[in-house]
Amino acid sequence: MNTFRFPHPLVLLVGFIILAAVLSYVLPAGRFDRQKDPETGRDVVIAGSYHRVPATPVGPLDMLVNIPKGLADAAAVVFLIFLAGGAFTVVDQTGALRHGVDWLLTRAQGREVVVIPLVSLLFATMGALENMGEEIIPLVPVLLVLMRRLGYPTLTAVAASAGAAFVGASFSPINPFQVGIAQKLAQLPLLSGGGWRMAFLAVAVTVWIIGTMRYATRHRVQPEITPEEIAADQRGAGRHGLVLLLMLVTFGVFAYGVLKLGWDFEQMSALFFVLGVSAGLLGGLGATGTAEGFVAGFRDIAFSAILIGFARAIFVVLEQGNIVDTIVNGLASPLAHLPVTFAALGMMAVQTALHVPVPSGSGQATLTMPLLTPLSDLIGLSRQVMVLAFQYGAGLCELITPTNGTLMAMLAACGVRFEQWLKFVWPLYGLLILLGIASVVGGIAVGL
């Protein structure tokens, strides 16, 4: 019997783009009025302002034009992936990555399994701190070298990095792009309910790490190292150390820039370009070898980068068809007629469903919080619990939705099929959703 296989990621995303265009003919066009929120500086909807607008169906030509428009909208992320991917390919070609991983594994001999919890904790922390997502894609060469040396399947690289970051972001008490914006829009103090969220974050990350380790150990094979790699590792050990030190300094500057200086993707891209050039020259590749390393990296990462733009094009089509607000209004309106607990769980389900067409967590917060805040007050539901429902619904959806460009790009870069990922992630996703439900129901019970 043939096992079911999802279409190629590009086919899948183009299918969603076509579906979005078809929906622009089926669903009525409508919009909420918006006003700038003084605290967040973002345009937010005005509750109760939904109204019909003239239909703007997206025809076949407009739909095709929206694909390059989506790429243009995602340009900053796409170029980050290209430049950082090229930089890490240069680092890899110096032999420094293999040398560093081998050094790490030599000292972790017999305890290699602890590498996965450490990597997962690192990415979960970054997800919780700054909603780390697209920035992970350029790290694929590093992660693949690490997992290959451990003998773990490449899917483990996705789970321990992007998967852990999504879980950390979903349960975070401080993620500025999800809970931070949502709490501001719901007029809640920042970091309020932090203790409650931290408790569930610890459990969620533990569940994810156990699931990832279980999969990794079950599918582990004996690592194979080619003679060419051994010879490469034996050459230029001193240079390897310098390149690794440079990479660590770069990560330090990266973290400081993102967390303290508010860097955007352009600054990150420039930093990684400097890393690649410096690593190539320090590692003995020379100017030409460094340039060739960048070109090889561009070639290897191109498909993953392009997927980000195609995923963005789905939202571009929905916006052009003026049906995003219609979808939001249609999903949110029935919640007013449900008992408090069911309404809260309904909000969680609505946020999950909305995250498919609206894959931006901050964008979804600005779209839904102004609508659900007065609704929560009306039915007697705590605003804090309403924000929890948003976090768990939208955040955990990142693990399963094919419209998540970061996920699709990571899978493509690691050579993992979407159906393979779903087979791995569904049981963990179910457990995390149950944990989210327990948090929401418990929050209602204790008056959070």
Coordinates of C-alpha atoms in Angstrom, one line a residue:
M1 CA 0.0 0.0 0.0
N2 CA 1.4 3.4 -1.0
T3 CA 1.9 5.9 1.9
F4 CA 0.4 9.3 1.4
R5 CA 2.8 12.0 0.4
F6 CA 2.2 15.7 0.6
P7 CA 2.8 17.7 -2.6
H8 CA 6.2 19.4 -3.0
P9 CA 6.4 22.4 -0.7
L10 CA 6.3 24.8 -3.7
V11 CA 3.2 23.1 -5.1
L12 CA 1.6 23.2 -1.6
L13 CA 2.2 27.0 -1.2
V14 CA 1.0 27.7 -4.8
G15 CA -2.1 25.7 -4.0
F16 CA -2.8 28.0 -1.0
I17 CA -2.2 31.1 -3.2
I18 CA -4.8 29.8 -5.7
L19 CA -7.2 28.9 -2.9
A20 CA -6.8 32.5 -1.4
A21 CA -7.6 33.9 -4.9
V22 CA -10.7 31.6 -5.2
L23 CA -11.9 32.7 -1.8
S24 CA -11.8 36.3 -2.9
Y25 CA -14.7 35.4 -5.3
V26 CA -16.6 33.4 -2.7
L27 CA -16.4 35.4 0.5
P28 CA -17.8 38.9 0.8
A29 CA -15.3 41.7 0.9
G30 CA -15.2 43.7 4.2
R31 CA -13.0 45.7 6.5
F32 CA -12.7 47.0 10.0
D33 CA -11.9 50.6 10.6
R34 CA -8.4 51.0 12.1
Q35 CA -6.6 53.5 14.3
K36 CA -3.0 53.8 15.4
D37 CA -2.4 52.5 18.9
P38 CA -0.3 55.0 20.9
E39 CA 1.5 52.3 23.0
T40 CA 2.5 49.9 20.2
G41 CA 2.6 52.3 17.3
R42 CA 0.6 49.8 15.2
D43 CA -2.7 50.2 13.3
V44 CA -5.3 48.2 15.2
V45 CA -8.9 47.5 14.4
I46 CA -11.9 49.2 16.0
A47 CA -14.3 46.7 17.6
G48 CA -17.7 46.7 16.0
S49 CA -16.6 48.6 12.9
Y50 CA -16.7 45.8 10.4
H51 CA -18.5 46.8 7.2
R52 CA -18.8 45.5 3.7
V53 CA -16.7 47.1 1.0
P54 CA -16.8 46.7 -2.8
A55 CA -15.7 43.3 -3.9
T56 CA -12.1 43.2 -5.2
P57 CA -11.7 39.6 -6.5
V58 CA -8.1 38.6 -7.3
G59 CA -8.0 37.4 -10.9
P60 CA -5.4 35.0 -12.4
L61 CA -3.1 37.7 -13.5
D62 CA -3.2 39.6 -10.2
M63 CA -2.7 36.4 -8.4
L64 CA 0.5 35.7 -10.4
V65 CA 1.7 39.2 -9.8
N66 CA 1.2 38.8 -6.1
I67 CA 3.8 36.1 -6.0
P68 CA 6.7 38.5 -6.8
K69 CA 4.9 41.0 -4.5
G70 CA 5.1 38.5 -1.7
L71 CA 8.8 38.0 -2.4
A72 CA 9.3 41.7 -2.3
D73 CA 7.4 42.0 1.0
A74 CA 9.7 39.3 2.4
A75 CA 12.8 40.7 0.8
A76 CA 14.6 41.6 4.1
V77 CA 14.1 38.0 5.4
V78 CA 15.0 36.5 2.0
F79 CA 18.3 38.4 1.8
L80 CA 19.1 37.6 5.4
I81 CA 18.8 33.9 4.6
F82 CA 20.9 34.3 1.5
L83 CA 23.8 36.2 3.1
A84 CA 23.8 34.2 6.4
G85 CA 23.4 30.9 4.5
G86 CA 26.4 31.9 2.3
A87 CA 28.4 32.9 5.4
F88 CA 27.9 29.6 7.2
T89 CA 28.7 27.7 4.0
V90 CA 32.1 29.6 3.9
V91 CA 32.6 28.7 7.6
D92 CA 31.8 25.0 6.8
Q93 CA 34.2 25.0 3.9
T94 CA 37.1 26.1 6.2
G95 CA 36.5 22.8 8.1
A96 CA 36.0 24.8 11.3
L97 CA 32.4 23.5 11.9
R98 CA 33.4 19.9 11.7
H99 CA 36.4 20.5 13.9
G100 CA 34.3 22.3 16.5
V101 CA 31.6 19.7 16.5
D102 CA 34.2 16.9 16.9
W103 CA 35.8 18.7 19.7
L104 CA 32.5 19.1 21.5
L105 CA 31.6 15.4 20.9
T106 CA 35.0 14.2 22.2
R107 CA 34.3 15.9 25.5
A108 CA 30.7 14.7 25.6
Q109 CA 31.8 11.1 24.9
G110 CA 29.1 8.7 26.2
R111 CA 26.9 11.7 27.0
E112 CA 26.1 12.7 23.4
V113 CA 22.4 12.6 24.1
V114 CA 22.7 15.8 26.3
V115 CA 23.5 17.8 23.2
I116 CA 19.9 17.7 22.1
P117 CA 18.5 19.2 25.3
L118 CA 21.2 21.9 25.3
V119 CA 20.5 22.9 21.7
S120 CA 16.7 22.8 22.3
L121 CA 17.0 24.9 25.4
L122 CA 19.0 27.5 23.6
F123 CA 16.5 27.8 20.8
A124 CA 13.5 27.7 23.1
T125 CA 15.1 30.5 25.1
M126 CA 15.6 32.6 22.0
G127 CA 12.0 31.9 20.9
A128 CA 10.8 33.0 24.3
L129 CA 13.0 36.1 24.4
E130 CA 12.6 37.4 20.8
N131 CA 10.3 35.2 18.8
M132 CA 13.2 33.7 16.9
G133 CA 12.1 32.3 13.6
E134 CA 13.6 33.1 10.2
E135 CA 17.0 33.7 11.8
I136 CA 17.3 30.0 12.3
I137 CA 17.3 29.0 8.6
P138 CA 20.8 30.2 7.9
L139 CA 22.1 28.0 10.8
V140 CA 21.0 24.8 8.9
P141 CA 24.6 24.0 7.9
V142 CA 25.8 24.1 11.5
L143 CA 22.8 22.0 12.7
L144 CA 23.2 19.4 10.0
V145 CA 26.9 19.0 10.7
L146 CA 26.1 18.5 14.4
M147 CA 23.3 16.0 13.9
R148 CA 25.3 14.1 11.2
R149 CA 28.3 13.7 13.6
L150 CA 25.9 12.5 16.3
G151 CA 24.3 10.0 13.9
Y152 CA 20.8 11.6 14.4
P153 CA 18.3 12.0 11.5
T154 CA 18.1 15.5 9.9
L155 CA 14.6 15.9 11.2
T156 CA 16.1 16.3 14.6
A157 CA 17.9 19.5 13.4
V158 CA 14.5 21.0 12.7
A159 CA 12.9 19.8 15.9
A160 CA 15.7 20.9 18.2
S161 CA 16.0 24.4 16.6
A162 CA 12.8 25.8 14.9
G163 CA 10.4 23.4 16.8
A164 CA 11.9 24.3 20.1
A165 CA 11.8 28.1 19.3
F166 CA 8.1 27.9 18.3
V167 CA 7.3 26.1 21.6
G168 CA 9.3 28.7 23.6
A169 CA 7.6 31.6 21.8
S170 CA 4.1 30.1 22.3
F171 CA 4.4 29.7 26.1
S172 CA 6.7 32.7 26.7
P173 CA 5.9 35.3 29.4
I174 CA 8.0 38.0 27.7
N175 CA 8.0 37.4 23.9
P176 CA 7.6 41.0 22.7
F177 CA 6.1 40.1 19.4
Q178 CA 3.4 37.9 20.7
V179 CA 2.5 38.2 24.4
G180 CA 4.0 41.7 24.6
I181 CA 1.9 43.3 21.9
A182 CA -1.2 41.3 22.9
Q183 CA -0.9 42.5 26.5
K184 CA -0.5 46.1 25.5
L185 CA -3.5 45.9 23.2
A186 CA -5.5 44.2 25.9
Q187 CA -4.4 47.0 28.3
L188 CA -2.7 44.6 30.6
P189 CA 0.6 45.3 32.4
L190 CA 3.6 43.9 30.6
L191 CA 4.9 40.6 32.2
S192 CA 1.6 40.2 34.1
G193 CA 0.8 36.6 34.6
G194 CA 4.5 35.8 34.1
G195 CA 4.7 33.2 36.9
W196 CA 1.7 31.3 35.5
R197 CA 3.2 31.3 32.0
M198 CA 6.7 30.3 33.2
A199 CA 5.3 27.2 34.9
F200 CA 3.6 26.0 31.7
L201 CA 6.6 27.1 29.6
A202 CA 8.9 24.8 31.7
V203 CA 6.5 21.8 31.2
A204 CA 6.0 22.5 27.5
V205 CA 9.8 22.7 26.7
T206 CA 10.3 19.5 28.7
V207 CA 7.6 17.7 26.7
W208 CA 9.2 18.9 23.5
I209 CA 12.8 17.9 24.5
I210 CA 11.6 14.4 25.6
G211 CA 9.8 13.9 22.3
T212 CA 12.8 15.1 20.3
M213 CA 15.2 12.9 22.2
R214 CA 13.0 9.9 21.9
Y215 CA 12.8 10.3 18.1
A216 CA 16.5 11.0 17.8
T217 CA 17.6 7.9 19.8
R218 CA 15.1 5.6 18.0
H219 CA 16.4 6.6 14.6
R220 CA 20.1 7.0 15.4
V221 CA 22.7 5.4 13.1
Q222 CA 26.4 5.0 13.6
P223 CA 28.0 8.2 12.4
E224 CA 30.2 7.9 9.3
I225 CA 33.2 10.1 8.7
T226 CA 34.9 10.1 5.3
P227 CA 38.7 10.1 4.9
E228 CA 38.4 13.5 3.2
E229 CA 36.8 14.9 6.3
I230 CA 39.4 13.4 8.6
A231 CA 42.2 14.9 6.4
A232 CA 40.4 18.3 6.4
D233 CA 40.1 18.3 10.2
Q234 CA 43.8 17.5 10.6
R235 CA 44.8 20.5 8.4
G236 CA 44.8 24.0 9.9
A237 CA 43.7 23.3 13.4
G238 CA 44.8 26.7 14.6
R239 CA 42.8 28.4 11.9
H240 CA 39.8 26.4 12.9
G241 CA 40.0 27.7 16.4
L242 CA 40.2 31.3 15.1
V243 CA 37.2 30.8 12.8
L244 CA 35.2 29.3 15.7
L245 CA 36.1 32.1 18.0
L246 CA 35.0 34.6 15.3
M247 CA 31.7 32.7 15.0
L248 CA 31.1 32.8 18.8
V249 CA 31.9 36.6 18.8
T250 CA 29.4 37.0 15.9
F251 CA 26.7 35.2 17.8
G252 CA 27.3 37.4 20.8
V253 CA 27.1 40.6 18.7
F254 CA 24.0 39.2 17.0
A255 CA 22.2 38.5 20.4
Y256 CA 23.2 42.0 21.7
G257 CA 22.0 43.7 18.5
V258 CA 18.7 42.0 18.5
L259 CA 17.9 42.2 22.2
K260 CA 19.4 45.6 23.1
L261 CA 19.8 47.6 19.9
G262 CA 16.5 46.5 18.2
W263 CA 18.3 45.3 15.1
D264 CA 16.2 44.4 12.1
F265 CA 17.0 41.9 9.3
E266 CA 19.2 44.3 7.4
Q267 CA 21.6 44.7 10.3
M268 CA 21.7 41.0 10.9
S269 CA 22.4 40.4 7.2
A270 CA 25.3 42.8 7.2
L271 CA 26.8 41.1 10.3
F272 CA 26.6 37.6 8.7
F273 CA 28.2 38.9 5.5
V274 CA 31.1 40.2 7.6
L275 CA 31.3 36.8 9.3
G276 CA 31.5 35.0 6.0
V277 CA 34.2 37.2 4.5
S278 CA 36.3 37.2 7.7
A279 CA 36.0 33.4 8.2
G280 CA 37.0 32.7 4.6
L281 CA 40.1 34.9 4.9
L282 CA 41.0 33.6 8.3
G283 CA 40.3 30.0 7.3
G284 CA 42.7 30.2 4.4
L285 CA 40.2 30.1 1.5
G286 CA 41.4 33.4 0.1
A287 CA 39.3 36.0 -1.7
T288 CA 38.3 33.7 -4.6
G289 CA 37.6 30.7 -2.3
T290 CA 35.5 32.8 0.0
A291 CA 33.5 34.2 -3.0
E292 CA 33.0 30.6 -4.3
G293 CA 31.8 29.6 -0.8
F294 CA 29.2 32.3 -0.8
V295 CA 28.0 31.3 -4.2
A296 CA 27.7 27.7 -3.1
G297 CA 25.7 28.8 0.0
F298 CA 23.4 31.0 -2.2
R299 CA 22.7 28.0 -4.4
D300 CA 22.0 25.6 -1.5
I301 CA 19.8 28.0 0.4
A302 CA 17.9 29.5 -2.5
F303 CA 14.9 27.2 -2.4
S304 CA 14.4 27.7 1.3
A305 CA 14.7 31.5 0.9
I306 CA 12.2 31.6 -1.9
L307 CA 9.6 29.6 0.1
I308 CA 9.4 32.5 2.6
G309 CA 8.2 34.8 -0.2
F310 CA 5.7 32.3 -1.6
A311 CA 4.2 31.9 1.9
R312 CA 4.0 35.7 2.2
A313 CA 2.1 35.9 -1.1
I314 CA -0.8 34.0 0.4
F315 CA -1.5 36.9 2.8
V316 CA -0.9 39.4 0.0
V317 CA -3.7 37.8 -2.1
L318 CA -6.1 37.7 0.9
E319 CA -5.4 41.4 1.7
Q320 CA -5.9 42.4 -2.0
G321 CA -9.2 40.5 -2.0
N322 CA -10.3 42.4 1.2
I323 CA -11.3 39.1 2.9
V324 CA -8.9 38.9 5.8
D325 CA -11.2 40.9 8.0
T326 CA -14.2 39.0 6.8
I327 CA -12.6 35.7 7.9
V328 CA -11.7 37.3 11.3
N329 CA -15.2 38.6 11.8
G330 CA -16.9 35.4 10.8
L331 CA -14.8 33.3 13.2
A332 CA -15.0 35.7 16.2
S333 CA -18.7 36.6 16.1
P334 CA -20.1 33.3 17.3
L335 CA -18.0 33.3 20.5
A336 CA -20.2 35.8 22.2
H337 CA -23.0 33.2 22.5
L338 CA -20.9 30.6 24.3
P339 CA -20.4 30.0 28.1
V340 CA -17.2 31.5 29.5
T341 CA -15.0 28.4 29.5
F342 CA -16.2 27.3 26.0
A343 CA -15.7 30.8 24.7
A344 CA -12.1 30.8 25.9
L345 CA -11.4 27.5 24.3
G346 CA -13.3 28.7 21.2
M347 CA -10.9 31.7 21.1
M348 CA -8.0 29.3 21.2
A349 CA -9.5 27.4 18.2
V350 CA -10.2 30.6 16.3
Q351 CA -6.7 31.8 16.8
T352 CA -5.4 28.5 15.5
A353 CA -7.5 28.7 12.4
L354 CA -6.6 32.4 11.8
H355 CA -2.9 31.7 12.0
V356 CA -3.1 29.7 8.7
P357 CA -4.1 32.8 6.6
V358 CA -2.4 35.3 8.9
P359 CA 1.0 33.7 9.7
S360 CA 2.4 36.8 11.6
G361 CA 2.0 36.6 15.4
S362 CA 2.2 40.3 15.9
G363 CA -0.1 40.9 12.9
Q364 CA -2.6 38.5 14.3
A365 CA -2.4 40.2 17.7
T366 CA -3.2 43.6 16.2
L367 CA -6.0 42.1 14.2
T368 CA -7.8 40.1 17.0
M369 CA -7.0 41.7 20.4
P370 CA -9.1 44.8 19.8
L371 CA -12.0 42.6 18.9
L372 CA -11.7 39.9 21.6
T373 CA -10.9 42.3 24.5
P374 CA -14.4 43.9 24.6
L375 CA -16.0 40.5 23.9
S376 CA -14.1 39.1 26.9
D377 CA -15.3 41.9 29.1
L378 CA -18.9 41.3 27.9
I379 CA -18.9 37.6 28.7
G380 CA -16.9 37.9 32.0
L381 CA -13.7 36.3 30.7
S382 CA -10.4 37.5 32.1
R383 CA -8.3 39.5 29.6
Q384 CA -5.2 37.6 30.7
V385 CA -6.9 34.3 29.8
M386 CA -7.9 35.7 26.5
V387 CA -4.2 36.5 25.8
L388 CA -3.3 33.0 26.8
A389 CA -5.8 31.6 24.3
F390 CA -4.2 33.8 21.6
Q391 CA -0.6 32.6 22.5
Y392 CA -1.4 28.9 22.5
G393 CA -3.7 28.9 19.5
A394 CA -1.6 31.1 17.2
G395 CA 1.9 30.1 18.5
L396 CA 1.5 26.3 18.5
C397 CA -0.1 26.5 15.0
E398 CA 3.5 27.4 13.8
L399 CA 4.4 23.7 14.3
I400 CA 1.9 22.4 11.8
T401 CA 0.8 24.9 9.2
P402 CA 2.3 24.8 5.7
T403 CA 1.8 28.6 5.5
N404 CA 4.6 29.0 8.0
G405 CA 7.4 30.0 5.7
T406 CA 10.1 29.4 8.4
L407 CA 8.9 25.9 9.0
M408 CA 8.7 25.0 5.2
A409 CA 12.1 26.6 4.5
M410 CA 13.7 24.7 7.4
L411 CA 12.2 21.4 6.2
A412 CA 13.4 22.1 2.6
A413 CA 16.9 23.0 3.7
C414 CA 17.2 19.8 5.8
G415 CA 15.7 17.6 3.1
V416 CA 12.7 16.6 5.3
R417 CA 9.3 16.0 3.7
F418 CA 6.3 17.7 5.2
E419 CA 4.5 14.5 5.9
Q420 CA 7.5 13.2 7.7
W421 CA 7.4 16.2 9.9
L422 CA 3.7 15.9 10.6
K423 CA 4.1 12.2 11.6
F424 CA 6.7 13.3 14.2
V425 CA 5.0 16.5 15.4
W426 CA 1.3 15.5 15.7
P427 CA 1.6 13.6 19.0
L428 CA 3.7 16.4 20.6
Y429 CA 1.3 19.1 19.2
G430 CA -1.6 17.2 20.7
L431 CA 0.1 17.1 24.1
L432 CA 1.0 20.8 23.9
I433 CA -2.5 21.8 23.0
L434 CA -3.8 19.8 26.0
L435 CA -1.3 21.7 28.1
G436 CA -2.5 25.0 26.7
I437 CA -6.1 24.0 27.4
A438 CA -5.2 23.1 31.0
S439 CA -3.5 26.6 31.3
V440 CA -6.6 28.4 30.0
V441 CA -9.1 26.4 32.1
G442 CA -6.9 26.6 35.1
G443 CA -6.5 30.4 34.6
I444 CA -10.3 30.7 34.6
A445 CA -10.6 28.6 37.8
V446 CA -8.0 30.6 39.8
G447 CA -9.2 34.0 38.5
L448 CA -6.0 34.8 36.6

